[in-house]
mmCIF file of C-alpha atoms and ligand atoms in Angstrom:
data_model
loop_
_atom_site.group_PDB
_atom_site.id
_atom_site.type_symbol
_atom_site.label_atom_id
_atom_site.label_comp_id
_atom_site.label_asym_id
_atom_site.label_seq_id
_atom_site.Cartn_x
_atom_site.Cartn_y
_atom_site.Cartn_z
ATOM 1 C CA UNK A 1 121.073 104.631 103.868
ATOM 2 C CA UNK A 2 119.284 107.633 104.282
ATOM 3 C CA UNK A 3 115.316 107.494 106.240
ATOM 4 C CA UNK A 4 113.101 109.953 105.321
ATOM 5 C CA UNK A 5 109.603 110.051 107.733
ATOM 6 C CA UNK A 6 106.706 111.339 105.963
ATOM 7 C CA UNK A 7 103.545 112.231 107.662
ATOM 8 C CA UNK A 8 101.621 109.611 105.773
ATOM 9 C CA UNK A 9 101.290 108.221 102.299
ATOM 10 C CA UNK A 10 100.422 111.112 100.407
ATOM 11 C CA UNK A 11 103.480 112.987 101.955
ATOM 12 C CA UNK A 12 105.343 109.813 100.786
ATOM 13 C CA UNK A 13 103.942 109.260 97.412
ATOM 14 C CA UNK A 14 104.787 113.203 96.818
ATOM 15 C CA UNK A 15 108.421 112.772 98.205
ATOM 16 C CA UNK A 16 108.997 109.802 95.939
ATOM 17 C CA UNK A 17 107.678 111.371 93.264
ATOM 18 C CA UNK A 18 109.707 114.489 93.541
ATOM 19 C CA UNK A 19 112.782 112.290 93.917
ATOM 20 C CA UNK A 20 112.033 110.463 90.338
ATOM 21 C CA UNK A 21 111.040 114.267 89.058
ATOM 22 C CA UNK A 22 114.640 115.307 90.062
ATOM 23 C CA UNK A 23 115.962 112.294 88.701
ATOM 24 C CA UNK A 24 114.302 113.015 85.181
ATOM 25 C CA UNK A 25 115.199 116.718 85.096
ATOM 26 C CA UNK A 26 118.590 116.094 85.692
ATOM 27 C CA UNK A 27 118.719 113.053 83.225
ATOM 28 C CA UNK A 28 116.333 113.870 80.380
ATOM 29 C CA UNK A 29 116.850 110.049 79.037
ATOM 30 C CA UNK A 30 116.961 108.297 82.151
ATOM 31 C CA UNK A 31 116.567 104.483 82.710
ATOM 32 C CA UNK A 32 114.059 103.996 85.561
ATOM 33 C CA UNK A 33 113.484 100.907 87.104
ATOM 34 C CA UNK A 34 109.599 100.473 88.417
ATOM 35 C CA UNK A 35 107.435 98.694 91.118
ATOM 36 C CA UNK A 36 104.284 97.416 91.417
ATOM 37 C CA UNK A 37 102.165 96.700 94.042
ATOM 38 C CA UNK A 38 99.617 99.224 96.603
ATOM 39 C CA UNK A 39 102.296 100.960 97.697
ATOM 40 C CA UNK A 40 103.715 103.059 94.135
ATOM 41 C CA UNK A 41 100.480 103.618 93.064
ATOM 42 C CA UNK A 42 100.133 107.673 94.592
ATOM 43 C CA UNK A 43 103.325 107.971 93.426
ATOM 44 C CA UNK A 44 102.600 107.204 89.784
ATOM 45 C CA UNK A 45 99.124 108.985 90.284
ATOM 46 C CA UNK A 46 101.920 112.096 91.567
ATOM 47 C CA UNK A 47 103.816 111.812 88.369
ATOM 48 C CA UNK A 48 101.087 111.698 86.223
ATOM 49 C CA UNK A 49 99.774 115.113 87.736
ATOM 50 C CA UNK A 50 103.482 116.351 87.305
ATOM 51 C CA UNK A 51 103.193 115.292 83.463
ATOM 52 C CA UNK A 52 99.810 116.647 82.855
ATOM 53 C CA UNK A 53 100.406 120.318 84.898
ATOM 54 C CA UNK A 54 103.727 120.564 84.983
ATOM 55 C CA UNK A 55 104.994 119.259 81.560
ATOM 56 C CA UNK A 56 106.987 116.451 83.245
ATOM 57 C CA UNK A 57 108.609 114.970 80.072
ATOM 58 C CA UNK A 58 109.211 111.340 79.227
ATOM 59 C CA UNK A 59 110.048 111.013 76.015
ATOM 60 C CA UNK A 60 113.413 110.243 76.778
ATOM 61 C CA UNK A 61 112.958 107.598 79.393
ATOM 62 C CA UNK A 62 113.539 103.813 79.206
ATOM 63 C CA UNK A 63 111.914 101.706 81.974
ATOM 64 C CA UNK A 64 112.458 98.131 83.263
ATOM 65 C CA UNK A 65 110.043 96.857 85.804
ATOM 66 C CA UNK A 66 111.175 94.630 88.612
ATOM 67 C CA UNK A 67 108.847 91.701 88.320
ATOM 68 C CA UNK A 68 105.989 89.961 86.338
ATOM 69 C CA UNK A 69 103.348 87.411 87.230
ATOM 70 C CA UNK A 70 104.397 83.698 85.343
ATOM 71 C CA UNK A 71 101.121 82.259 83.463
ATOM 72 C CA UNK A 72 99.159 85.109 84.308
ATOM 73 C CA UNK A 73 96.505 85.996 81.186
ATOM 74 C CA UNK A 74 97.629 88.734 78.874
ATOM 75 C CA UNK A 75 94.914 90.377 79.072
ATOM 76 C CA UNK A 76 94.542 89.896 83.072
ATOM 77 C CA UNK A 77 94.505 93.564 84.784
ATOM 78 C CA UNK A 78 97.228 92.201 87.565
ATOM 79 C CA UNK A 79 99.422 91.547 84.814
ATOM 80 C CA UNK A 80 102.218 94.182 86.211
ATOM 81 C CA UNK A 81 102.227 95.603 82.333
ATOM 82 C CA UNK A 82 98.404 95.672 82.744
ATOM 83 C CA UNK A 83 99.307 97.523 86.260
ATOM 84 C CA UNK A 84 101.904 99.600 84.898
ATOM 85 C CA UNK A 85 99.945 100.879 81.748
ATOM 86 C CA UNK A 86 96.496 101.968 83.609
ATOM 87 C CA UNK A 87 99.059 103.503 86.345
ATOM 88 C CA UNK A 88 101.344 105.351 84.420
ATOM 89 C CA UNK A 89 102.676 104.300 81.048
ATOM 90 C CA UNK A 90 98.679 105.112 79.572
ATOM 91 C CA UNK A 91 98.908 108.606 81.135
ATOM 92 C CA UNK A 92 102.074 109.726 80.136
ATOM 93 C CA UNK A 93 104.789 110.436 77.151
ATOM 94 C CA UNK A 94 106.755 107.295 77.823
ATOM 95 C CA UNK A 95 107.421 105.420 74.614
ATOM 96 C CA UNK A 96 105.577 102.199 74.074
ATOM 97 C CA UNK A 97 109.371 100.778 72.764
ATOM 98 C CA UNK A 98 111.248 102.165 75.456
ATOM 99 C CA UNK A 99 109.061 100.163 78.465
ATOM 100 C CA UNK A 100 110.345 96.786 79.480
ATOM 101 C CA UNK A 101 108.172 94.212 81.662
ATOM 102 C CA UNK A 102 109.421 90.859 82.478
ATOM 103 C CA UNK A 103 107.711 88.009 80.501
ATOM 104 C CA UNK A 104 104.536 86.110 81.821
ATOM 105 C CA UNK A 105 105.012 83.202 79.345
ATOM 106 C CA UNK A 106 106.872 80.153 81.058
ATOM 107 C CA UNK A 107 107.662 79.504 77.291
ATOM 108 C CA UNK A 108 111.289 80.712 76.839
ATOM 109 C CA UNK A 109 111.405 82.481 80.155
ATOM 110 C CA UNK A 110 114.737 81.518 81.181
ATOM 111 C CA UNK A 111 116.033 82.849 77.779
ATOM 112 C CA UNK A 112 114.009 85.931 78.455
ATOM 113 C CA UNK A 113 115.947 86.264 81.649
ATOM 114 C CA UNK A 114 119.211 86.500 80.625
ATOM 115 C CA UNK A 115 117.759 88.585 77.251
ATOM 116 C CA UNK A 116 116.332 91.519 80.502
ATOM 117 C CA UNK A 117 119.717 91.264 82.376
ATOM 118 C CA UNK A 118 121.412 92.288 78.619
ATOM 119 C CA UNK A 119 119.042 94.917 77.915
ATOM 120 C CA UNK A 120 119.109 96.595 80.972
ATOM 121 C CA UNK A 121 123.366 96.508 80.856
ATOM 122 C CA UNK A 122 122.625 98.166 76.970
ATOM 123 C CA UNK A 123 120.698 100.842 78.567
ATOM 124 C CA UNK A 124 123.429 101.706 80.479
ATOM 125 C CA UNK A 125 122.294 99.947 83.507
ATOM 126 C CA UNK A 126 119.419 101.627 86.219
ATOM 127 C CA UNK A 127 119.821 104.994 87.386
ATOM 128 C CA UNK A 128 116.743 105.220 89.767
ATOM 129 C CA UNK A 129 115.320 102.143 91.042
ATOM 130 C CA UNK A 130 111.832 102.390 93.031
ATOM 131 C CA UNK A 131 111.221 99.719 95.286
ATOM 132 C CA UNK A 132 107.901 98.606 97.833
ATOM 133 C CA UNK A 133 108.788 95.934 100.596
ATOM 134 C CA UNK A 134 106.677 92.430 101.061
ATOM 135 C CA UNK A 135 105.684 91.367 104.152
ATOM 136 C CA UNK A 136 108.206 88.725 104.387
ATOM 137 C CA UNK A 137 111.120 91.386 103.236
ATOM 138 C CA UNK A 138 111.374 90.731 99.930
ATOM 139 C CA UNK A 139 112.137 93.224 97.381
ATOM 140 C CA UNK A 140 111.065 92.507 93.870
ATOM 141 C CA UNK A 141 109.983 88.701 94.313
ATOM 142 C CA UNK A 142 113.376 88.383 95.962
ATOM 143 C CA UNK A 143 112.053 86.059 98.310
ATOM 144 C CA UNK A 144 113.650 84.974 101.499
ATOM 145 C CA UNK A 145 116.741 82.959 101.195
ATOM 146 C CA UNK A 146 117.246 84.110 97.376
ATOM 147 C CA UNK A 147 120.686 85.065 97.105
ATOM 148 C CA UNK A 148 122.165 88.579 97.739
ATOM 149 C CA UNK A 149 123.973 88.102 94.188
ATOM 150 C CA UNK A 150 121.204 86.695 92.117
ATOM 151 C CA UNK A 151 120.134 87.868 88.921
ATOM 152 C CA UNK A 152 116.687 87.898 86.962
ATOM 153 C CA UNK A 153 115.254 84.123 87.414
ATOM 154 C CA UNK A 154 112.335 82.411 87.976
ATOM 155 C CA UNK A 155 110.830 82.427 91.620
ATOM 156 C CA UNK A 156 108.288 80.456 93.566
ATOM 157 C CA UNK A 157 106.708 83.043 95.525
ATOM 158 C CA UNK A 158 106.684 82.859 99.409
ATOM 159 C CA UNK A 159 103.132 81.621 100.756
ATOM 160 C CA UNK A 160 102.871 85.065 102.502
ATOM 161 C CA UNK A 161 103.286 86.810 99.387
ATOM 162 C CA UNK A 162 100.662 84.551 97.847
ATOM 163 C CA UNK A 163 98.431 85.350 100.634
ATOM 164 C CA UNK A 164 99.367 89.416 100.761
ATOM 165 C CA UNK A 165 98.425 89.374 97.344
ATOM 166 C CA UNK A 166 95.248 87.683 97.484
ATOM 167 C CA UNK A 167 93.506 91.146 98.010
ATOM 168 C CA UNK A 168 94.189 91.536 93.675
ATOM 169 C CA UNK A 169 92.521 88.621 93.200
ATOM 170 C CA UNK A 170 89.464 88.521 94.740
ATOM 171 C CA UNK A 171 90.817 87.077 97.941
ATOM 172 C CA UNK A 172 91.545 83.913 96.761
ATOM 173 C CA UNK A 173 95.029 82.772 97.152
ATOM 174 C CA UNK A 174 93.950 79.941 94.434
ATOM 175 C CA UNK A 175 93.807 82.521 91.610
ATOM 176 C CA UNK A 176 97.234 84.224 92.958
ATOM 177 C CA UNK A 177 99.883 82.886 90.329
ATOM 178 C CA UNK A 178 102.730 80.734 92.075
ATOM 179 C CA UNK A 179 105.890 82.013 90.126
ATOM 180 C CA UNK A 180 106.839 85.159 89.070
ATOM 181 C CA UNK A 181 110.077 86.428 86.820
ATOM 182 C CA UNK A 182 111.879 88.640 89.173
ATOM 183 C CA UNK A 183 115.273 90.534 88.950
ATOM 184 C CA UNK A 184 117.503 89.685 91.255
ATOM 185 C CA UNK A 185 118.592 91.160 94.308
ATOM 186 C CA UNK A 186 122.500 91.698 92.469
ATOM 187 C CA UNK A 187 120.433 93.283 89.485
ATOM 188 C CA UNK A 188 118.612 95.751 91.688
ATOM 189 C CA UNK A 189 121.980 96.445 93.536
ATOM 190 C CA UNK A 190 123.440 97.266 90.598
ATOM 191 C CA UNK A 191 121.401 100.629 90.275
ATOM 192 C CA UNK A 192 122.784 103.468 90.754
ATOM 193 C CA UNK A 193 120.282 105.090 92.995
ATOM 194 C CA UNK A 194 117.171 103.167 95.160
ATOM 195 C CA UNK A 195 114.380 104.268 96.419
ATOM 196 C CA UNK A 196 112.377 101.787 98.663
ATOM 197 C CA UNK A 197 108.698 103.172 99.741
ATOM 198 C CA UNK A 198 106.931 101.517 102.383
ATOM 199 C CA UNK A 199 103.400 102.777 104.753
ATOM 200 C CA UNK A 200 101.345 101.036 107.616
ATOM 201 C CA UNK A 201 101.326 99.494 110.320
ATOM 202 C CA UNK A 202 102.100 96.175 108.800
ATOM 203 C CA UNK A 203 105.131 96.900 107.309
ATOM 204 C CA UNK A 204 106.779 98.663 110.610
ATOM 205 C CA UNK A 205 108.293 94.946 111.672
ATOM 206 C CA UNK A 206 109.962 94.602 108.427
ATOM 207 C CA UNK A 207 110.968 97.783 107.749
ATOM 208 C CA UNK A 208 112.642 97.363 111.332
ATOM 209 C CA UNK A 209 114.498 94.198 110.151
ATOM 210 C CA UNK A 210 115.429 95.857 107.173
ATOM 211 C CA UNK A 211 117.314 98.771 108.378
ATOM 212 C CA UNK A 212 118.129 97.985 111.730
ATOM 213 C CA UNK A 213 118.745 94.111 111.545
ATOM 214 C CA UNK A 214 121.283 92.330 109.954
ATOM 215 C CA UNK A 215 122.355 92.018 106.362
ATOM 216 C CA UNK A 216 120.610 88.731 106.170
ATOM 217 C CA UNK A 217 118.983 86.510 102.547
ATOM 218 C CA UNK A 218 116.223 86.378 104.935
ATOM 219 C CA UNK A 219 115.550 89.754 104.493
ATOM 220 C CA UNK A 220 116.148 90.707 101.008
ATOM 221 C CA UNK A 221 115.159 94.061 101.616
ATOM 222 C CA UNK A 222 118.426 94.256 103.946
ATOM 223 C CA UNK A 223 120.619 94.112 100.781
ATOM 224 C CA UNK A 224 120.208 97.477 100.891
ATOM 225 C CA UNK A 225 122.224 98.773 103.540
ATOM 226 C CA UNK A 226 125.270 97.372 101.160
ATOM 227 C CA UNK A 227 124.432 100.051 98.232
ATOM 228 C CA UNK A 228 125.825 103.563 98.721
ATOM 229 C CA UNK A 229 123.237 105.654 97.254
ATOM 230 C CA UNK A 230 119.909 103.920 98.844
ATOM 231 C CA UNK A 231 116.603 106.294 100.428
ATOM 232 C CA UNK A 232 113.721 104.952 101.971
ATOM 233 C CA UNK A 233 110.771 107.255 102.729
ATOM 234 C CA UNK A 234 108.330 105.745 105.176
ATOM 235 C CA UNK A 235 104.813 106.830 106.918
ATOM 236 C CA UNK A 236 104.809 107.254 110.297
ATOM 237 C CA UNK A 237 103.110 104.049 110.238
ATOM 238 C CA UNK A 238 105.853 101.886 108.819
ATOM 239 C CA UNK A 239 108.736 103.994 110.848
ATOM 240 C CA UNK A 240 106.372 103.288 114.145
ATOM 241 C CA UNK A 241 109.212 100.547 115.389
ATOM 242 C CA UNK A 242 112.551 101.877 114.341
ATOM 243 C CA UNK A 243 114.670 102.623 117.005
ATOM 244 C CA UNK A 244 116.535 105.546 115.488
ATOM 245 C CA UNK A 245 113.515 107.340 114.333
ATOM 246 C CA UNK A 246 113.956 110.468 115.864
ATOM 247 C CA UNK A 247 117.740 110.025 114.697
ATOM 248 C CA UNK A 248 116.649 110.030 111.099
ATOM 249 C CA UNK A 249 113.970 113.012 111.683
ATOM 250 C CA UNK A 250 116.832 114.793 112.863
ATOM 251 C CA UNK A 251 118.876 114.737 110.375
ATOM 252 C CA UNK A 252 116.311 115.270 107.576
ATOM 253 C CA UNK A 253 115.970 118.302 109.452
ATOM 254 C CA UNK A 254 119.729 119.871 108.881
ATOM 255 C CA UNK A 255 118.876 118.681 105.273
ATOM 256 C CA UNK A 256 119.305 121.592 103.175
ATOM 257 C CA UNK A 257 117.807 120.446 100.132
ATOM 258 C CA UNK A 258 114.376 119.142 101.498
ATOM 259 C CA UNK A 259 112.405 116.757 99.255
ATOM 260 C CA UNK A 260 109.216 118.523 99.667
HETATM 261 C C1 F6R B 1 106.289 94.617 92.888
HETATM 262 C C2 F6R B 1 107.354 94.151 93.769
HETATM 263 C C3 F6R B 1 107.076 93.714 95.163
HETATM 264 C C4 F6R B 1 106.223 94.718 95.951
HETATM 265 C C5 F6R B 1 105.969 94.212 97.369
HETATM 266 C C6 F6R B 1 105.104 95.160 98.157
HETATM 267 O O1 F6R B 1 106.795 94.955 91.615
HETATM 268 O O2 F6R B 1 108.454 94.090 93.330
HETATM 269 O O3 F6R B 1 108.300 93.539 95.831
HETATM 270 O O4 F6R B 1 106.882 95.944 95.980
HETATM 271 O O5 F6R B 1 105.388 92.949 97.330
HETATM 272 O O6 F6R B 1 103.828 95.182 97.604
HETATM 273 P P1 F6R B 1 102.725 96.221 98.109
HETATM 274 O O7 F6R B 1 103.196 97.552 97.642
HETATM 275 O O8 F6R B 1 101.471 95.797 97.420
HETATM 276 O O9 F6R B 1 102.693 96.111 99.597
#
């Protein structure tokens, strides 16, 4: 797994979004997979400015988000395709057929489950996954105890999660919806590249338990340190607890190719 340190979240958000810029350069017609969340939002704000001045091109891409709210209204602006269109897919060339959010109708939901897992195999699978961290380690709605083989699925979301996302609903974990579709943590794994973002204070325990810890269900998040081509940038803030920080500043330093 490789750490990268930023300064704080803008120098994150930019490094992220240089890594997805590389990603698309190199691979005109590139599947990404996407997050929501606080976290991704400077770097979609990043890759919209790379679009707009720099000619960033999408036309090619296909995208399959990680997660969507169950019984949330269509028209509800935490819907993640709600998110994901005033974030990015509004602002750029991305074409409206080539996006893929996970359902929020319970109606046929298990069906649409194994219909995403097929779809993203007839893409040719995920080349560049971008991933934020909950509080309780999950990644997508992966929450503790899933499985470290699961695939798309139906979750009950984690009180914590309920309550860490209160703040999008006007801080009322009553309005927070209680299930989500989610891929699984074997889906994610099965990209080719990840790219987990995480900043503050609150998230330097996890991010700990993440890299440092065990491989654990507890910590879905952990599942990464069985993929071979996994990079986490941090803020100071969330790398404030790991023990080999100045390890992993050190060797982003003999990097040749920096991100920034
Ligand atoms: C969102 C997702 C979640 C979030 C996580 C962190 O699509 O998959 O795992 O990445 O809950 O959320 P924020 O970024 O709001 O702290």
């Amino acid at each position: 797994m490789e750490v990268v340190i930023a300064k704080d979240y803008k120098e994150m958000s930019k490094i992220a979004a240089n890594i997805i810029r590389d990603q698309i350069q190199r691979k005109p017609n590139s599947v990404l997979g996407l997050a929501t969340g606080g976290t991704p939002i400077g770097t979609y704000e990043e890759l919209v400015r790379m679009h707009k001045e720099e000619g960033l091109d999408f036309a090619k891409i296909t995208t399959f988000n990680l997660d969507e709210y169950l019984d949330i209204p269509d028209n509800h602006p935490e819907r993640y395709l709600n998110f994901m269109k005033a974030n990015l897919f509004d602002k750029v060339n991305v074409r409206p057929e080539a996006i893929h959010v996970p359902t929020n109708k319970r109606k046929g939901a298990e069906e649409f489950c194994a219909w995403y897992e097929d779809e993203i195999e007839k893409a040719g699978g995920v080349d560049l996954q971008l991933l934020g961290i909950g509080p309780d380690g999950h990644i997508a709605f992966n929450e503790p105890s899933s499985s470290l083989a699961s695939r798309t699925r139906i979750k009950t979301l984690d009180e914590s999660t309920i309550e860490a996302n209160a703040r999008f609903f006007d801080n009322d974990n009553a309005k927070v919806p209680k299930f989500a579709v989610t891929m699984g943590v074997g889906t994610v794994l099965e990209a080719k590249k990840l790219l987990l973002i995480a900043n503050k204070k609150s998230k330097a325990a996890i991010v700990k338990a993440f890299i440092e810890g065990p491989v654990t269900s507890m910590v879905t998040a952990s599942a990464l340190q069985l993929h071979p081509n996994a990079i986490v940038v941090l803020d100071e803030d969330a790398a404030s607890e790991l023990q080999l920080k100045d390890y992993f500043k050190w060797v982003y330093k003999q990097k040749p190719d920096k991100y920034l």
